[in-house]
Structures are given as C-alpha cells and as structure tokens.
mmCIF file of C-alpha atoms in Angstrom:
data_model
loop_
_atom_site.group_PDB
_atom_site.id
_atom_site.type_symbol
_atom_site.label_atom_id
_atom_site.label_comp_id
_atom_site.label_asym_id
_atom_site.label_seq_id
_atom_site.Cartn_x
_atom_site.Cartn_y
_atom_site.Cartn_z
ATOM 1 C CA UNK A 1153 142.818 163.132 87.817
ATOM 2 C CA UNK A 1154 141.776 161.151 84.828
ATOM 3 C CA UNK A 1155 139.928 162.221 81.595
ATOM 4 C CA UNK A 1156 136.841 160.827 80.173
ATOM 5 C CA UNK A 1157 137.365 162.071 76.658
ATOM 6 C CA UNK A 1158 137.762 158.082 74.839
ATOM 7 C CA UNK A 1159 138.706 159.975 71.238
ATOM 8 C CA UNK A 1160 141.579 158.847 69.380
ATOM 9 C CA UNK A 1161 143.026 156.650 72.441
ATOM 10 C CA UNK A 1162 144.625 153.426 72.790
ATOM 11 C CA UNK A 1163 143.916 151.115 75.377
ATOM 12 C CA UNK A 1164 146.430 150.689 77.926
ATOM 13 C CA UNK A 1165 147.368 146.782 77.631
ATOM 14 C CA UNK A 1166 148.900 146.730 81.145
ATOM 15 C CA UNK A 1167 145.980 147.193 82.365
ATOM 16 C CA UNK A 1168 144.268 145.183 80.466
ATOM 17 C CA UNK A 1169 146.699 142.415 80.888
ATOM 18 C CA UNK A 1170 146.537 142.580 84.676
ATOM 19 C CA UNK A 1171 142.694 142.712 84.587
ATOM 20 C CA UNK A 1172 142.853 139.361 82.514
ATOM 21 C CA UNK A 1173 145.043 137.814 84.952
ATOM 22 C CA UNK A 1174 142.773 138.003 87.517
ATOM 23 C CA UNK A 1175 139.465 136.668 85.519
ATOM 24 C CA UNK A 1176 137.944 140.048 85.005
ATOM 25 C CA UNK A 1177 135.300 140.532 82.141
ATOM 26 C CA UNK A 1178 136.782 143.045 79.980
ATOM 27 C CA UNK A 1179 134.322 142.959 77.461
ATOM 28 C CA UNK A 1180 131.678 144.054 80.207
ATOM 29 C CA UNK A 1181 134.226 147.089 81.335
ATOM 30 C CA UNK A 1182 134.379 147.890 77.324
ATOM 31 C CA UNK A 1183 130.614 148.132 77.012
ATOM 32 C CA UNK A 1184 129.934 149.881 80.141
ATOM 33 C CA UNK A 1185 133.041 152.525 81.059
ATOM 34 C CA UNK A 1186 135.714 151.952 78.303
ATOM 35 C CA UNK A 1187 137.311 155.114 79.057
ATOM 36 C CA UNK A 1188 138.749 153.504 82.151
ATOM 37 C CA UNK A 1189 140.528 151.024 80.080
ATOM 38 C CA UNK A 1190 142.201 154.413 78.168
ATOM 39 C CA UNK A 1191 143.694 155.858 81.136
ATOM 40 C CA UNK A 1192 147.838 156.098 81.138
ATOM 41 C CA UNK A 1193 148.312 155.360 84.721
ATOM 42 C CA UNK A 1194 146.278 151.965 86.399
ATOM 43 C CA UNK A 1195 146.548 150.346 89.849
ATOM 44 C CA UNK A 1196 145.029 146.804 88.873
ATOM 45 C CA UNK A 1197 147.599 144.621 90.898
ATOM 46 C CA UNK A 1198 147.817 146.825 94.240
ATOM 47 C CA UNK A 1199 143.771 147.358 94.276
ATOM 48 C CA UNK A 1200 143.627 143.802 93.895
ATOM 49 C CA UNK A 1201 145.993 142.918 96.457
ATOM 50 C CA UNK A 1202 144.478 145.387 99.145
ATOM 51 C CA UNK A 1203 140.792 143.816 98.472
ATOM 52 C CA UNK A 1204 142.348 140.344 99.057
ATOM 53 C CA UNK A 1205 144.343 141.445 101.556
ATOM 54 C CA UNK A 1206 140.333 142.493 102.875
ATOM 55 C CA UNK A 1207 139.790 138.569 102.743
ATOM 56 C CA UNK A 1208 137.961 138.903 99.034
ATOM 57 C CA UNK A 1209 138.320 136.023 96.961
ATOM 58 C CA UNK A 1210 139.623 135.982 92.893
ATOM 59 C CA UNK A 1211 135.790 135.382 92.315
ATOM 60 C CA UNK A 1212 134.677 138.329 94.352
ATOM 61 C CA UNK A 1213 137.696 140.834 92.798
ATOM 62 C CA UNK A 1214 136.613 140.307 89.277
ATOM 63 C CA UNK A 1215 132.762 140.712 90.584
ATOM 64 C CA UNK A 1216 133.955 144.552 92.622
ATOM 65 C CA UNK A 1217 136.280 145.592 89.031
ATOM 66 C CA UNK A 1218 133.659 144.978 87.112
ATOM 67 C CA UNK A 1219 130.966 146.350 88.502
ATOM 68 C CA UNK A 1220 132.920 149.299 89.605
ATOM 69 C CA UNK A 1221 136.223 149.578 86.897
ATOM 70 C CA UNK A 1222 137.666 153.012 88.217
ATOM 71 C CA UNK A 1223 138.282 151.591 91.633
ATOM 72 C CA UNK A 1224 141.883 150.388 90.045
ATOM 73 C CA UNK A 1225 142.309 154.262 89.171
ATOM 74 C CA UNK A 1226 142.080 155.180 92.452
ATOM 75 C CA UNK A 1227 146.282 155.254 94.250
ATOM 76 C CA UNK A 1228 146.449 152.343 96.781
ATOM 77 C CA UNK A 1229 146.740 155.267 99.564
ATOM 78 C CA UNK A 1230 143.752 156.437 98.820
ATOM 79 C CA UNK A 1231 141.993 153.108 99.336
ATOM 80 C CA UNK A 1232 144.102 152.642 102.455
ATOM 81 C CA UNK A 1233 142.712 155.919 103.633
ATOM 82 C CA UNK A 1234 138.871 154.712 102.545
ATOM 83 C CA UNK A 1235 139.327 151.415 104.266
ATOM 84 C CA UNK A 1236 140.656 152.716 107.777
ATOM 85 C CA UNK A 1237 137.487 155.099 107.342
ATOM 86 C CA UNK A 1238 134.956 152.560 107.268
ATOM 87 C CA UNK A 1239 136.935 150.571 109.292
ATOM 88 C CA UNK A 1240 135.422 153.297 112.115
ATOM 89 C CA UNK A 1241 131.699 152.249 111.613
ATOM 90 C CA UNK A 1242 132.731 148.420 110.400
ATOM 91 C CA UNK A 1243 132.517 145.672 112.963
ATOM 92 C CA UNK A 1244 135.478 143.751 110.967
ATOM 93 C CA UNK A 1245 136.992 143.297 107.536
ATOM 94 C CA UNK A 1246 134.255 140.623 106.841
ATOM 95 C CA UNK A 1247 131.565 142.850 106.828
ATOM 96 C CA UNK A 1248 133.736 145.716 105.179
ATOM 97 C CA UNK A 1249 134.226 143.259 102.035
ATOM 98 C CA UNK A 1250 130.617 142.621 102.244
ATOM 99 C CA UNK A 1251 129.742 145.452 101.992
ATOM 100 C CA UNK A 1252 132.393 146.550 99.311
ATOM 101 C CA UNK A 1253 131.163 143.630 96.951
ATOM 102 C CA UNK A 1254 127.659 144.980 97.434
ATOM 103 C CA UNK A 1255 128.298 148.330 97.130
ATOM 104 C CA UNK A 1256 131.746 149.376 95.127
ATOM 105 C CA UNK A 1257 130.519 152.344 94.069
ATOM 106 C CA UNK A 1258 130.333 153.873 97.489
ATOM 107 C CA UNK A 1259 133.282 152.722 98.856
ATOM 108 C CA UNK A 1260 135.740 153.881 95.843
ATOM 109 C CA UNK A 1261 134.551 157.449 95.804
ATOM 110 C CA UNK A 1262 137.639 158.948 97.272
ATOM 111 C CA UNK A 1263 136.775 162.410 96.382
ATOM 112 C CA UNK A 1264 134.921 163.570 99.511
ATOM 113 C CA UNK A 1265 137.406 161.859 101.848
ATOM 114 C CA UNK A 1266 137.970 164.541 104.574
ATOM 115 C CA UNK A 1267 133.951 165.484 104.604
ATOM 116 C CA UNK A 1268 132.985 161.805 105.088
ATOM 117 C CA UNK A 1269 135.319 161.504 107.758
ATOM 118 C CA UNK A 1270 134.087 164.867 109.394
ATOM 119 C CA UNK A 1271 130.377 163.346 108.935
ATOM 120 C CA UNK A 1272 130.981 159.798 110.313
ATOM 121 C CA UNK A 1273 132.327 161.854 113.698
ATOM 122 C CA UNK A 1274 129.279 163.645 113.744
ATOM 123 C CA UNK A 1275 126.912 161.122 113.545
ATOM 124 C CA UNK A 1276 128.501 159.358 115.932
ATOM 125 C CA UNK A 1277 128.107 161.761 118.626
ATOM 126 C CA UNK A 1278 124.826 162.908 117.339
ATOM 127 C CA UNK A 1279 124.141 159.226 119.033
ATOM 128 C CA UNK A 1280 123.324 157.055 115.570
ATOM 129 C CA UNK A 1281 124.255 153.807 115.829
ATOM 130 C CA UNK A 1282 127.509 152.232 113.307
ATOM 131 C CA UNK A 1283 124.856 149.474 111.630
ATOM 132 C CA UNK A 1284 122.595 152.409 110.883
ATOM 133 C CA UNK A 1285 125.856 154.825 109.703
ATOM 134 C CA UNK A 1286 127.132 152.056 107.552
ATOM 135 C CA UNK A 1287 123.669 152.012 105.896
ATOM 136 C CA UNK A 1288 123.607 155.420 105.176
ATOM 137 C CA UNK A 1289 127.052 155.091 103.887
ATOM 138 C CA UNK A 1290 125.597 152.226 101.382
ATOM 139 C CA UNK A 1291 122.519 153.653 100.424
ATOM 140 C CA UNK A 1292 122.615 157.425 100.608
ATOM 141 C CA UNK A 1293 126.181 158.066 99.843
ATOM 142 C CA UNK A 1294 126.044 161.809 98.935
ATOM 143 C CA UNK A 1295 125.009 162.792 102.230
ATOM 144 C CA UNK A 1296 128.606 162.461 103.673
ATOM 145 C CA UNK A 1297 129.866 164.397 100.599
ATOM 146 C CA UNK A 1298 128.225 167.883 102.199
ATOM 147 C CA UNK A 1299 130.293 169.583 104.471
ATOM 148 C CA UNK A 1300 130.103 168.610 108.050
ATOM 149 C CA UNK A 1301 128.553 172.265 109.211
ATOM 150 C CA UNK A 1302 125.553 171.916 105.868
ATOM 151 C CA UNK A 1303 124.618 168.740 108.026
ATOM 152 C CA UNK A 1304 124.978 170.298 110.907
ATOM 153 C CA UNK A 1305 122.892 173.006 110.344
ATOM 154 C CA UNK A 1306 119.611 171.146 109.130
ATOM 155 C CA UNK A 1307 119.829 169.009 112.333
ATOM 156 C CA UNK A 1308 119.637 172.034 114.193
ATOM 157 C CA UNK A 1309 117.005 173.860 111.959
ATOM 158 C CA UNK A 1310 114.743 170.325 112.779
ATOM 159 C CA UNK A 1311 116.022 170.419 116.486
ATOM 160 C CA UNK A 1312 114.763 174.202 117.128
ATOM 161 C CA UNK A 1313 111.478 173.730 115.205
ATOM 162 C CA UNK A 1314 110.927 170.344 116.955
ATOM 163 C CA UNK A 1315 111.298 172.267 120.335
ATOM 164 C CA UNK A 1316 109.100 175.269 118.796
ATOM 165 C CA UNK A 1317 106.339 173.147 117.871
ATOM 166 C CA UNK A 1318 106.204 171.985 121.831
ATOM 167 C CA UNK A 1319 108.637 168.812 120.976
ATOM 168 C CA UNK A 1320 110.000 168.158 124.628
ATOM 169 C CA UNK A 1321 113.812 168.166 125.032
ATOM 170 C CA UNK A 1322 113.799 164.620 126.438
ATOM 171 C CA UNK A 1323 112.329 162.972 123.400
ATOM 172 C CA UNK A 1324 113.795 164.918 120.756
ATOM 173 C CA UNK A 1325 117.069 163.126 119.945
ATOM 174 C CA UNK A 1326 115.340 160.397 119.392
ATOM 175 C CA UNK A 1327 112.770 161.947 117.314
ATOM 176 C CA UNK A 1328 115.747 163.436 115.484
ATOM 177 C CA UNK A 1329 117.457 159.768 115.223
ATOM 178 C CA UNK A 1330 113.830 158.058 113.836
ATOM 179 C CA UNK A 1331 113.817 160.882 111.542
ATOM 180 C CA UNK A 1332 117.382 160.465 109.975
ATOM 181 C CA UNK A 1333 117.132 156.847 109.981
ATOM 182 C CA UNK A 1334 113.481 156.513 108.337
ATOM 183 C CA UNK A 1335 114.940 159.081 105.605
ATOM 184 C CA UNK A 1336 118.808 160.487 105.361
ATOM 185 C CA UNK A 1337 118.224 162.293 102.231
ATOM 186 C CA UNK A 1338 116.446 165.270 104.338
ATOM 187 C CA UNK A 1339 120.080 166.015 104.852
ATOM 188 C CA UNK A 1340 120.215 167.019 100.793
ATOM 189 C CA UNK A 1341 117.881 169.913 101.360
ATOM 190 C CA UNK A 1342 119.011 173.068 102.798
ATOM 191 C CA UNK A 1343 117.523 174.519 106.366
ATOM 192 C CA UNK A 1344 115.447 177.168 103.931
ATOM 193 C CA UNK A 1345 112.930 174.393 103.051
ATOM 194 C CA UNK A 1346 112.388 173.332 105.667
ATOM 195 C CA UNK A 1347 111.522 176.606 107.551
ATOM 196 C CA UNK A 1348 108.819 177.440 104.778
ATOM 197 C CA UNK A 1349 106.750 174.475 104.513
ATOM 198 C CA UNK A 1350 106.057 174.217 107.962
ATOM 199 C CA UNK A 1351 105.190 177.989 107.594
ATOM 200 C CA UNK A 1352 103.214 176.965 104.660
ATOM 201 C CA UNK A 1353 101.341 174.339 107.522
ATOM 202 C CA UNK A 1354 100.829 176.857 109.977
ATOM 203 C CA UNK A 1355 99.364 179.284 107.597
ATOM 204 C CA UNK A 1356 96.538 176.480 106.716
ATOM 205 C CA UNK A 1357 95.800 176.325 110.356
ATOM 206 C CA UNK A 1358 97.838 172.780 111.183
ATOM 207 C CA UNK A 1359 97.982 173.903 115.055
ATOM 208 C CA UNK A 1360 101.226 173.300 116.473
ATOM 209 C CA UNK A 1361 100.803 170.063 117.572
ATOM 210 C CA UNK A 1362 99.313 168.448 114.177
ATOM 211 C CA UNK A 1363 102.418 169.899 112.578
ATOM 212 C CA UNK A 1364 104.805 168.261 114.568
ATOM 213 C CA UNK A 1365 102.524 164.922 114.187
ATOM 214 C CA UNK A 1366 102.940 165.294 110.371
ATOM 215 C CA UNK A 1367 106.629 166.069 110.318
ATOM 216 C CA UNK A 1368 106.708 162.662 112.153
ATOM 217 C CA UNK A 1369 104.091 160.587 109.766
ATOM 218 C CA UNK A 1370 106.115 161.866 106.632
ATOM 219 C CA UNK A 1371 109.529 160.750 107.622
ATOM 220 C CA UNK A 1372 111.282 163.491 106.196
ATOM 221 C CA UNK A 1373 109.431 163.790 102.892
ATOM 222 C CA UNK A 1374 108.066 167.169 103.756
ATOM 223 C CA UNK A 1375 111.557 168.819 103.205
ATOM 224 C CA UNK A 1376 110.961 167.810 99.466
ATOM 225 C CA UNK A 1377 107.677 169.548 99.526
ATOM 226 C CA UNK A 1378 107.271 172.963 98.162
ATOM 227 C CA UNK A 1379 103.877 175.376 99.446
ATOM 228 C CA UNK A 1380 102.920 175.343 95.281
ATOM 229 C CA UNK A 1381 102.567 171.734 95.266
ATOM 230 C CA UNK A 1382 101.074 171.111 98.715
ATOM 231 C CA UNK A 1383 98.491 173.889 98.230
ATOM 232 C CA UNK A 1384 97.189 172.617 94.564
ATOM 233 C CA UNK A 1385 97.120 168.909 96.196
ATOM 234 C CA UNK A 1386 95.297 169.787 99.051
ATOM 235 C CA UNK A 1387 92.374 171.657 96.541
ATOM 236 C CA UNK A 1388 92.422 169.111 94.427
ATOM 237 C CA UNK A 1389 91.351 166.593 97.688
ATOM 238 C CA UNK A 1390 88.844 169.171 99.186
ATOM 239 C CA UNK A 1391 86.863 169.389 95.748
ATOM 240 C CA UNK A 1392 87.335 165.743 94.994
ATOM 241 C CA UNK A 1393 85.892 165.047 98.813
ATOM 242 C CA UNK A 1394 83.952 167.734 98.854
ATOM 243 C CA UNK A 1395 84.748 168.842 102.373
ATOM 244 C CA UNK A 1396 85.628 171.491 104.855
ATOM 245 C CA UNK A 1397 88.738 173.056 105.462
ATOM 246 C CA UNK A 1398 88.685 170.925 108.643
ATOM 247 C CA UNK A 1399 87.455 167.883 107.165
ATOM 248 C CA UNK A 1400 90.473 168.650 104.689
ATOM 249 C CA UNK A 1401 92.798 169.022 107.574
ATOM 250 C CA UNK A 1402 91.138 165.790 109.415
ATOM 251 C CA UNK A 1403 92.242 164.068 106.001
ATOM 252 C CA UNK A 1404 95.593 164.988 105.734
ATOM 253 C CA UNK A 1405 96.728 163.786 109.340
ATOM 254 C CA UNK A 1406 95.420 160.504 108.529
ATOM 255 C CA UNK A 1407 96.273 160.228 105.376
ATOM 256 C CA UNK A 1408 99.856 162.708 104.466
ATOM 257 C CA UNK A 1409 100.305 161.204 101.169
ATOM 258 C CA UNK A 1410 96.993 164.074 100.031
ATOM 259 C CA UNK A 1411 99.646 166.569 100.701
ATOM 260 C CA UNK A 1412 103.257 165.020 99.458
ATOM 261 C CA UNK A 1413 101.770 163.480 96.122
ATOM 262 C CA UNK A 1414 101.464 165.435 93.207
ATOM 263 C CA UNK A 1415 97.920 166.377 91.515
ATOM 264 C CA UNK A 1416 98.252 163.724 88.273
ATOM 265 C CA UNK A 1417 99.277 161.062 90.692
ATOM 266 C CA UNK A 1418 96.908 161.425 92.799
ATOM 267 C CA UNK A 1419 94.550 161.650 90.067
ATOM 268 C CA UNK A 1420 95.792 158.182 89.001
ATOM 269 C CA UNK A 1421 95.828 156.327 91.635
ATOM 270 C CA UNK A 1422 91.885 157.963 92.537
ATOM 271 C CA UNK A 1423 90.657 157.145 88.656
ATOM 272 C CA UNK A 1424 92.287 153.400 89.586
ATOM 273 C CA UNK A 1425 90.068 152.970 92.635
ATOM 274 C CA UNK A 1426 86.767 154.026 90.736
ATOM 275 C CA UNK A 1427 87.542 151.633 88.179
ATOM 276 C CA UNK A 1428 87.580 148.642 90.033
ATOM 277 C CA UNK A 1429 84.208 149.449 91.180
ATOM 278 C CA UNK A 1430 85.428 151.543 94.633
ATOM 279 C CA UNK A 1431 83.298 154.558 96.041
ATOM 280 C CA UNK A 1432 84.340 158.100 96.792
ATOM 281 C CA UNK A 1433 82.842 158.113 99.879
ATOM 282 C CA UNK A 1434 84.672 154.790 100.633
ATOM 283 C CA UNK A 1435 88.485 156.091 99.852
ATOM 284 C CA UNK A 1436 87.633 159.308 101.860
ATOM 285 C CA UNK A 1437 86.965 157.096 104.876
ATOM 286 C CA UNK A 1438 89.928 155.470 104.191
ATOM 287 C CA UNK A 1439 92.146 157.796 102.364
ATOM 288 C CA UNK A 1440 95.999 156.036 103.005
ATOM 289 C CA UNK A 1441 94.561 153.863 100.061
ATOM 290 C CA UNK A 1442 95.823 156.585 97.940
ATOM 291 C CA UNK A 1443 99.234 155.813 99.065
ATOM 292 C CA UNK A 1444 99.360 152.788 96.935
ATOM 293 C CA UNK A 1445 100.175 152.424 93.588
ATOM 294 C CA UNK A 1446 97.574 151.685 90.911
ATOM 295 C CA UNK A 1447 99.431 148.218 90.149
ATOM 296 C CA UNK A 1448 99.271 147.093 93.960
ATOM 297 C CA UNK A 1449 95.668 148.343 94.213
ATOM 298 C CA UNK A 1450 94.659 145.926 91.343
ATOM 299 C CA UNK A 1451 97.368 142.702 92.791
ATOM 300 C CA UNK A 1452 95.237 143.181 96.542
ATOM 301 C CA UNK A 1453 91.703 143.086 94.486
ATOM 302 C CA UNK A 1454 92.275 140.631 92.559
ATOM 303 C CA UNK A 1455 93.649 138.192 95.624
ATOM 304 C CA UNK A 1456 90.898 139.186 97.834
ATOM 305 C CA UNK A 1457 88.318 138.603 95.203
ATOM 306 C CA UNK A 1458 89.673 135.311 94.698
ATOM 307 C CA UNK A 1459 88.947 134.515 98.740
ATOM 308 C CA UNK A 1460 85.251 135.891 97.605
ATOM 309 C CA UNK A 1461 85.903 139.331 99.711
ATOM 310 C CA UNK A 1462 83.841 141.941 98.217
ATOM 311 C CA UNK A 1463 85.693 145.346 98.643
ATOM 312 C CA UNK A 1464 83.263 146.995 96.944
ATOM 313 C CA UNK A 1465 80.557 146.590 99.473
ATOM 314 C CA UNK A 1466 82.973 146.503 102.834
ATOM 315 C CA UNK A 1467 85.177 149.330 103.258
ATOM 316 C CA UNK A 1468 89.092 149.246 102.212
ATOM 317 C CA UNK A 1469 91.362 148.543 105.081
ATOM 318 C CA UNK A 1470 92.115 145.121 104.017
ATOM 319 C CA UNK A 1471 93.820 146.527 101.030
ATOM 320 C CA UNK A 1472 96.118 149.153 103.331
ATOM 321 C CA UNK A 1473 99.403 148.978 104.596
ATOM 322 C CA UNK A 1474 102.635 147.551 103.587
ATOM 323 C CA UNK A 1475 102.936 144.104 101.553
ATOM 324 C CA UNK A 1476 103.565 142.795 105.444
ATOM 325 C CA UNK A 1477 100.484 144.250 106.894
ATOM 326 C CA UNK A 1478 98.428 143.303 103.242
ATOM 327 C CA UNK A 1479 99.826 139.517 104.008
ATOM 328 C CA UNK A 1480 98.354 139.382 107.524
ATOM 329 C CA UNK A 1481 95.050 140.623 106.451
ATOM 330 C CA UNK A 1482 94.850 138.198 103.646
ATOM 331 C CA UNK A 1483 95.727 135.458 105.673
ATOM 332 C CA UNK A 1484 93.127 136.244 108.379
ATOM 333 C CA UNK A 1485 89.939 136.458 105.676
ATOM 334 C CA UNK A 1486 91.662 133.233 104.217
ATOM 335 C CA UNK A 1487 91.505 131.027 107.588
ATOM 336 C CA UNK A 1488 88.538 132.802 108.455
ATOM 337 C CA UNK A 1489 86.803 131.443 105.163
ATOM 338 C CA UNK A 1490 88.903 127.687 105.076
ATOM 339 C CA UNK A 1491 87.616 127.571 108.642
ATOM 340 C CA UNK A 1492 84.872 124.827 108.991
ATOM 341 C CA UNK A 1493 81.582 126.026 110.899
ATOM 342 C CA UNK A 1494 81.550 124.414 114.363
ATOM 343 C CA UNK A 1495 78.118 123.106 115.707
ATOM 344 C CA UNK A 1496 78.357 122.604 119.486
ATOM 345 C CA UNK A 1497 74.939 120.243 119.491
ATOM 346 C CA UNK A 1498 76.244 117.766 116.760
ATOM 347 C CA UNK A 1499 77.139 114.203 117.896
ATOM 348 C CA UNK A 1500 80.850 113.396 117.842
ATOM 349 C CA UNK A 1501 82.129 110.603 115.131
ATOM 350 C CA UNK A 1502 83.172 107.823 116.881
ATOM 351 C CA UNK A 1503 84.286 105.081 115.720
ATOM 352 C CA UNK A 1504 82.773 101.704 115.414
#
C-alpha cells in the first residue's frame, strides 16, 4: 500500500539514484506521477532485473519505468506472480516483453491478481483463443478485474437469450466467441441490461429473428443502450424520414447506428450530409452513411469530387464502409476514369 498524498515529502534518493543508473527520465516521472518518487519503500533494481531477466534491453527498461513509474512499487513476487500469469496465454517471453513495453499499464496492475487468473481459465474453456485473450488483456484490461461468476453470468444471460430468440445450439459458441471478440467491454455491463433492451426490441415489434440479427450487427453495443435513448432516436429517424413504423424498422436492420447513436449526433452527422449538397431521400436509401463521422463524410467528398464523381446526383455507397472498403471504391471510379476508351474498329499503330 502506498499513499498518493505528495504534501510535505521528500523524495526518496534511492530511488531516484537507482532510476538514474539505469537511464530513466526522471524529470518525465516528476511531471507526470511524482508521488511515486515520494514513496519510502522502492523496488527499482529487482523490477529491473526481472524485466531483463524477460530479455528487455536498458533502452526498453527506461521506456516501461517511465511510461509506467509504479511498476518499481510493485514487490518482485508480485511481478513473478503477473509474469507466470501471462505466461499462460503468452507464446514466449518475447512476446510477453512486447507486449509489456506496449502496454505497462496492464501488466503492473497486481491488484486483481486472483480474478484475472480465475478469468484467463474461463476464457479458455469458454473456447477463445490465447492471441485473442492476450488482446483483451491489452486493450480491455478491467474486464478480468470482475469476478469470474459477474463474467460468467452475462455469458449465460447472452447464451439463453441467443437460444430464446431461435439461436441454434450448434452455432451459438461461436456467435458467443464473434461477439466477445468484436467487443469485450459487454462484459462491463451487468445481465439486467441486457434483458431490457431486447425487451425494449420486442416491444417495438423486432420479431424474434430481426432481434437476434441486430444483437449480431451491433457487436455488443446494444448492452450500452438504454430503452430512453433508443426510443427518442428511433422518433427522431421516423419524423426525419417520414416513414412507417415498418419502414422505421426496415431502417434500423440496415442501418443499427439509427438506434445506438444519440439524437444530437445523429442530428450532426444528418445537418453534415445536407450541407454538402446530399438529399434526404438519398441517406434514407442509404442510411449506414450516418455511421460516419461528419469529418470522414467531408475527406470521401472531397476525394471523389476530385475524380469528378458527383455524389450528389448518384446515390452514396461509394462513401460507405470502413477506410478499407472507402479505398477499394475509390480506386475502382479512379481506374475506371484513368482507363482509356477502347475502339475495336481502329487500325493498330505499327511501326514503320
């Protein structure tokens, strides 16, 4: 246990003797968490030591201290512990370090030690691969601070509602797996969300099937939803449409992003589009333009418009999809316009 309160301390020169000694920037630990530097009791030479040990270099030490100081406040046991623990989803030490350099932060939080171990089991034999684990240990951290059974019990909350919805048994760990993989964080809410927004669905007449099509096109961001925000973002798109409540529900299944976005966003990114010229009736036939961002909207424009493509008078997927699928669409109106026209009666230049 270690204080952050920084008034009328010293800083503890071992430490900041041993830091200097191996090249760290103290001056960056100062401005950033100088209450580290204040702490009685430091393990700068041993935390070093185990991360070389790890096959880190002087270069890379200094980079993990810095960029994560309390690591050296952490007992060398501890760190023993954390390394034999992602030494279970690690293929070696090389990646380990890699990993450590890339994300301290992660690896030094000791704290939840027993419920990260508890969670690496069970995804494991909930059949997710160790590349995808070691992500999730990366990027979403705080999922393996819950308790094992919190974890637990979503997965089964999605498992019984996948199977209620008519999800077949055969195909639903690996809807489950796509799911988790696409976005941990669903594993934040509790099973209580979940259960009433798909009520909220059902109640708007999503049949069965549609439900389960949208729990699969929003890749987990309907547990974040709540029935307040879906309902005022679903009138806003019927009056801004003008449509049926089965136009509205046509809409939605192509296009989720009318139900998870907010009203002013949506509002935003719809004012955006009828400034540069676009038609209502032209987003509502292509409504996953709304998924973009104003900025993008105006990048795609502005590089088709270049190439002499209209989108004003042609209709908007060309501007769709992820920077990958924007690329490919770019590049076909490109070679389509750089192409020269070929005319099968002309005589062919020979020469002389």
């Amino acid at each position: 246990s270690y204080t952050t309160d920084t008034k009328s301390r010293e800083e503890n020169k071992k430490t900041i003797e041993s830091l200097y000694s191996l090249s760290v920037d103290i001056k960056k630990i100062r401005r950033l968490k100088e209450w580290v530097l204040l702490q009685d009791v430091a393990y700068v030479k041993e935390i070093a030591g185990i991360l070389q040990e790890m096959g880190a270099d002087g270069t890379a030490v200094a980079n993990i201290l810095e960029r994560c100081p309390e690591a050296i406040l952490h007992t060398p046991e501890e760190i023993h512990s954390q390394r034999a623990l992602w030494q279970l989803v690690c293929q070696n030490e090389k990646q380990l370090i890699k990993l450590i350099e890339q994300f301290p932060e992660s690896f030094f939080t000791t704290k939840y030690h027993q419920n990260q171990k508890a969670n690496i089991t069970f995804f494991q034999e909930l059949g997710l691969k160790n590349n995808i684990i070691t992500r999730f240990l990366t990027s979403a951290p705080n999922i393996f601070y819950n308790p094992v059974d919190k974890n637990k019990n979503v997965i089964e909350t999605l498992q019984r509602n996948y199977l209620n919805l008519g999800g077949s048994e055969a195909n639903m760990k690996i809807w489950i797996l796509k799911l988790l993989s696409q976005n941990p964080f669903i594993l934040l809410n509790n099973s209580t969300t979940i259960q009433e927004n798909l009520e909220f669905l059902q109640k708007n007449d999503f049949t069965d099937h549609e439900v389960l099509q949208l729990l699969s096109k929003l890749k987990g961001f309907i547990f974040q939803l709540n029935s307040t925000t879906m309902q005022k973002s679903m009138l806003f798109s019927k009056n801004v449409f003008n449509c049926s409540d089965q136009e509205l529900k046509e809409l939605v299944l192509k296009c989720p992003a009318l139900l998870y976005y907010s009203v002013p966003v949506l509002e935003e990114r719809l004012e955006g589009l009828l400034k540069e010229g676009i038609s209502v009736a032209q987003i509502r036939e292509t409504p996953m333009v709304l998924e973009l961002t104003t900025q993008i909207v105006q990048y795609r424009i502005k590089k088709l418009s270049a190439l002499g493509y209209d989108v004003k008078s042609g209709n908007l997927e060309s501007l769709n999809g992820t920077k990958k699928d924007f690329e490919a669409a770019y590049g076909k109106i490109q070679s389509k316009k750089e192409r020269p026209i070929f005319n099968p009666v002309a005589p062919i230049p020979t020469e002389d």
